[in-house]
CSV table of C-alpha atoms in Angstrom, one decimal:
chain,number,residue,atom,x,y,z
T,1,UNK,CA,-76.7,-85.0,-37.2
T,2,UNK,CA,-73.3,-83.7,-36.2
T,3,UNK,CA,-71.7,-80.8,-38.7
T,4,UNK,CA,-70.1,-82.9,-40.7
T,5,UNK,CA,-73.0,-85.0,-41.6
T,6,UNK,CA,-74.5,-81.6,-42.4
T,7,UNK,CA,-71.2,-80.2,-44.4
T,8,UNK,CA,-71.9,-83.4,-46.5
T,9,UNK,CA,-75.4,-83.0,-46.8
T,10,UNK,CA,-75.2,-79.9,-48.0
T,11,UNK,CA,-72.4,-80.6,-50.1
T,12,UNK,CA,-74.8,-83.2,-52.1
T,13,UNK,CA,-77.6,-80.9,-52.3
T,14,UNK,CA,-75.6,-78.2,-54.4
T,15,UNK,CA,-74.3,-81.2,-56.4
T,16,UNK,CA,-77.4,-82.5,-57.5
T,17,UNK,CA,-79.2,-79.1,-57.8
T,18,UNK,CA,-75.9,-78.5,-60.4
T,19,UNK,CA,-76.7,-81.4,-62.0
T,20,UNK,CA,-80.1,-80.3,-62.9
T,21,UNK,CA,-81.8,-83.4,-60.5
T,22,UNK,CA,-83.5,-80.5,-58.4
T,23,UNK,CA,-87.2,-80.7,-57.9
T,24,UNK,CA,-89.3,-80.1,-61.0
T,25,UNK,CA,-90.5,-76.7,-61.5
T,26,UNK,CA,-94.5,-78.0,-60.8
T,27,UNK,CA,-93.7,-78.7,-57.5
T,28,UNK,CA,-92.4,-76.6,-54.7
T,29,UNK,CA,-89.2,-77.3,-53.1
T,30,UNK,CA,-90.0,-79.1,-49.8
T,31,UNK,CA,-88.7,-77.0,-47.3
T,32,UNK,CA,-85.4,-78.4,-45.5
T,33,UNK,CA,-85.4,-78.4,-41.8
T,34,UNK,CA,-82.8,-76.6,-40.3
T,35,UNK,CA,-81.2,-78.3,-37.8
T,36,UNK,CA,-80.8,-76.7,-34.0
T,37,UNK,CA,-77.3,-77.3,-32.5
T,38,UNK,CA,-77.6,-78.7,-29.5
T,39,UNK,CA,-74.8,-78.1,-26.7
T,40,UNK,CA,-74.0,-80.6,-25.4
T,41,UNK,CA,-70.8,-80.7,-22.3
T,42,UNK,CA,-68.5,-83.1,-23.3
T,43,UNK,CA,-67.6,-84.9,-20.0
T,44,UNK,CA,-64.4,-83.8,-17.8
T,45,UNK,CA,-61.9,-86.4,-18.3
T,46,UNK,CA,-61.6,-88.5,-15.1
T,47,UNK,CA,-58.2,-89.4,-13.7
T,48,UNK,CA,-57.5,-93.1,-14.0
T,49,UNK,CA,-56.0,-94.3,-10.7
T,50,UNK,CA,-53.8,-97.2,-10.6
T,51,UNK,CA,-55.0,-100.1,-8.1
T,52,UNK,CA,-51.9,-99.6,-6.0
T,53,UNK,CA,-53.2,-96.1,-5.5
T,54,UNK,CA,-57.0,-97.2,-5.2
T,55,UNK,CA,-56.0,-99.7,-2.5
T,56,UNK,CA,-53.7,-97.0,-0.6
T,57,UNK,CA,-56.5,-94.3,-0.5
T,58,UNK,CA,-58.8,-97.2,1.1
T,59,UNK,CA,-56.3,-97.8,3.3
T,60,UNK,CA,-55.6,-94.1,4.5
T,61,UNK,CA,-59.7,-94.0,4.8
T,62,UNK,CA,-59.7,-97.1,6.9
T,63,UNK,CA,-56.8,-96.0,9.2
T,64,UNK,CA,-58.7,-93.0,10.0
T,65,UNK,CA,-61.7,-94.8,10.6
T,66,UNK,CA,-60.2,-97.3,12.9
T,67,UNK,CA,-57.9,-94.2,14.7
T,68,UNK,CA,-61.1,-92.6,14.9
T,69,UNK,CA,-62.6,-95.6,16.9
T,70,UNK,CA,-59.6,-95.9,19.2
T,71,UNK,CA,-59.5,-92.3,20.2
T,72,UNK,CA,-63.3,-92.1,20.9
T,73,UNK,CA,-63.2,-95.3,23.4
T,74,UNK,CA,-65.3,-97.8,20.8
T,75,UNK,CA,-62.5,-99.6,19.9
T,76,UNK,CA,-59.3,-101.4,21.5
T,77,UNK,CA,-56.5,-99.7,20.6
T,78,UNK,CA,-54.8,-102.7,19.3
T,79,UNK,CA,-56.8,-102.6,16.0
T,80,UNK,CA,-54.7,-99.8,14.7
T,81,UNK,CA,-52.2,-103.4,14.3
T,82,UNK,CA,-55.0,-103.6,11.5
T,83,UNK,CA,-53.9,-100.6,9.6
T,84,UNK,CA,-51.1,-99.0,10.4
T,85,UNK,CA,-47.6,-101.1,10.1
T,86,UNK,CA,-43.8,-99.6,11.1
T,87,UNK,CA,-40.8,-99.6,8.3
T,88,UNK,CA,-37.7,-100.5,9.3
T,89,UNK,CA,-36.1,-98.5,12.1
T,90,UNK,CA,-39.2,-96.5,12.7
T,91,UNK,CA,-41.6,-96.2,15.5
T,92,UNK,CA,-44.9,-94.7,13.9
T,93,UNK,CA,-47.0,-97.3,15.3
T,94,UNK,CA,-46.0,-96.1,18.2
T,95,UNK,CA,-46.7,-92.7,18.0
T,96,UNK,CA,-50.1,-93.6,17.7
T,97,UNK,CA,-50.1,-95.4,21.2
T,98,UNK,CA,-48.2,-93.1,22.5
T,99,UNK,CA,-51.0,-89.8,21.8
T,100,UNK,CA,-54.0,-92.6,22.6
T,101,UNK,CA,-51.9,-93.1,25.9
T,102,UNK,CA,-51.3,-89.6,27.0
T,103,UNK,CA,-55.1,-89.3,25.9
T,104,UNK,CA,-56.2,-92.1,28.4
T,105,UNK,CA,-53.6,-91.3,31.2
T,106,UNK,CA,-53.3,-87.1,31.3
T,107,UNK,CA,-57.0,-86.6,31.1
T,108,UNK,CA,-58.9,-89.9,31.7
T,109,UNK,CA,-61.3,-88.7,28.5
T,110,UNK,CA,-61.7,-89.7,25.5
T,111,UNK,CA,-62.5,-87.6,22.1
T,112,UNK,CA,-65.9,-86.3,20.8
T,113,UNK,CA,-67.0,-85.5,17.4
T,114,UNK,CA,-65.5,-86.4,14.5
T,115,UNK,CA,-62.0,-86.0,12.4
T,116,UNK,CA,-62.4,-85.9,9.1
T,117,UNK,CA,-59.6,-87.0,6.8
T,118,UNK,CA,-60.1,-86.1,2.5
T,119,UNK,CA,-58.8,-87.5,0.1
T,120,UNK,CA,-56.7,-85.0,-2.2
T,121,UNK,CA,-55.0,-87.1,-4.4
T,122,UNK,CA,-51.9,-89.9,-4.8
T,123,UNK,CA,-49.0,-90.9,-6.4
T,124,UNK,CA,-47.4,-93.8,-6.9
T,125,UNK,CA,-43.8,-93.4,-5.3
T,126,UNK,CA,-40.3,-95.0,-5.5
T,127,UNK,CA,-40.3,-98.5,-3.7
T,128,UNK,CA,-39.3,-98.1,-0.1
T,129,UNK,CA,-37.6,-100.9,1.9
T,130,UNK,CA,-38.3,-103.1,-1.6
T,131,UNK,CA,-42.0,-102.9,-1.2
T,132,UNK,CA,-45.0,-100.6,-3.2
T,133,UNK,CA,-45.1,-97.0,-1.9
T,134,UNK,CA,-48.1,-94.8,-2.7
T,135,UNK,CA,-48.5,-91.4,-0.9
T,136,UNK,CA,-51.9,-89.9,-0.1
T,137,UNK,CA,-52.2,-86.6,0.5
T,138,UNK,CA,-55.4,-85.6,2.6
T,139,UNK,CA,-56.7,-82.9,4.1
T,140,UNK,CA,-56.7,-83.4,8.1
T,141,UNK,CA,-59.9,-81.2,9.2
T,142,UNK,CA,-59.8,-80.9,12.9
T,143,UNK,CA,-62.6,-78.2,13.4
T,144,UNK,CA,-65.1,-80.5,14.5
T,145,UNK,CA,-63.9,-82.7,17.3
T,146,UNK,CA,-62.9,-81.8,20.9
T,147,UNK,CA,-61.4,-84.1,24.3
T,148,UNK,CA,-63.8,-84.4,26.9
T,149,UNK,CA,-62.0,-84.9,30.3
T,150,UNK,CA,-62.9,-87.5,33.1
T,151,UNK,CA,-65.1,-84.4,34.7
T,152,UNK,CA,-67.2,-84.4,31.1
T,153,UNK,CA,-65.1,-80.9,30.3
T,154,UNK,CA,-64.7,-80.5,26.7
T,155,UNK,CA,-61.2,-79.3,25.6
T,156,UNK,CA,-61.3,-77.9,22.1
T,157,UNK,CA,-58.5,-79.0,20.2
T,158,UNK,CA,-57.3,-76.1,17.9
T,159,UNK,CA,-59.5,-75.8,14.9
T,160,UNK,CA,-57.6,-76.4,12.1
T,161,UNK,CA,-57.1,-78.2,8.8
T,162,UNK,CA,-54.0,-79.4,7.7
T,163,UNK,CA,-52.7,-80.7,4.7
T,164,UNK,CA,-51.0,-84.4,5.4
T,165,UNK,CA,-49.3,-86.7,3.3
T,166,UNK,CA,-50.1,-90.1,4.3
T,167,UNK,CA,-47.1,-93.4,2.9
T,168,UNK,CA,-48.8,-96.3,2.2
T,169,UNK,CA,-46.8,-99.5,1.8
T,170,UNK,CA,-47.9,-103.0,0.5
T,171,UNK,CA,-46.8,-105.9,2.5
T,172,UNK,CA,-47.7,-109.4,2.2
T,173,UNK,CA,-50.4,-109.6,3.9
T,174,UNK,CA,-52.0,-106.2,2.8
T,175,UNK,CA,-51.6,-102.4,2.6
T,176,UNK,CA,-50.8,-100.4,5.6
T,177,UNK,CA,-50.1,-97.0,6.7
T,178,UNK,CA,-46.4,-96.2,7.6
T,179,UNK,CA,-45.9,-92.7,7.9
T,180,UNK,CA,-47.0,-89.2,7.4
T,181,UNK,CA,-45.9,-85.7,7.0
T,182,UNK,CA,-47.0,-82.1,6.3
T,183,UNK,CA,-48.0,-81.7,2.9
T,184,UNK,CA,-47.3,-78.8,0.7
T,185,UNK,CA,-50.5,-78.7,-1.1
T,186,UNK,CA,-53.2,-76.5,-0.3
T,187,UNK,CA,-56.7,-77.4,1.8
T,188,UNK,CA,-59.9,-75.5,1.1
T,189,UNK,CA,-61.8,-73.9,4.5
């Protein structure tokens, strides 16, 4: 019983007991268990996310994934087509070629370990260029991956975790990465 069952419960008893319909004197009041209040937490309310900004943290997972891929030799480079797309007047795609490039070409290696990219939160944005804009900001840890040279030297890269901001657009054929930026939120170490 919650308290206001019990507020109302007890509310009746005095009433009758006023009224004279207590127990009879022969007979002993029956004893009236006392209810333990249990504590219960009530749950944290979650965050509802919209499904442009379910499908644009996907996306942000998946573009690291496949980057991921590319930069440790197990994928052709040409996947990152899949996931990451250029707005108008920008080169961003090929950025990415360019650092897989200088990558392949400078050192001849590939990388090691793994990047890993969280999730902080998004928000839905202003349309860009006429099309859905969400941006994902992540938390870009880079403590735990390294280049290894064509000799099999690794070259630590410096260990550090950034917050990004990822812009995720929704074309016709899908949600892609366009850009991304420093972010001004703050990553836990």
């Amino acid at each position: 019983m919650n308290r206001t069952h019990l507020r109302a419960a007890g509310s009746l008893m005095i009433a009758l007991l006023v009224a004279g319909c207590g127990p009879t004197p022969e007979q002993p009041p029956s004893p009236t268990p006392t209810p333990t209040p249990s504590l219960t937490a009530s749950p944290e309310p979650s965050p509802v996310k919209s499904a442009e900004q379910l499908a644009a943290e996907s996306k942000v997972e998946e573009m690291n994934r496949t980057y991921w891929s590319v930069m440790t030799k197990q994928a052709d480079p040409n996947n990152l087509y899949g996931v990451i797309r250029n707005r108008a007047g920008e080169e961003y795609v090929a950025s990415y070629f360019r650092m897989y490039s200088t990558m392949d070409a400078q050192m001849g290696g590939r990388a090691e370990g793994e990047r890993t990219v969280s999730i902080q939160g998004s928000d839905v944005a202003e349309d860009l260029d006429g099309r859905s804009t969400v941006e994902v900001s992540t938390c870009v840890d880079d403590r735990t991956w390294w280049f290894v040279d064509k000799d099999g030297t690794k070259i630590p890269v410096e260990p550090v975790v950034n917050p990004v901001v990822f812009t995720v657009q929704e074309f016709p054929d899908g949600w892609f990465v366009v850009g991304e930026r420093d972010g001004a939120h703050t990553c836990e170490v």
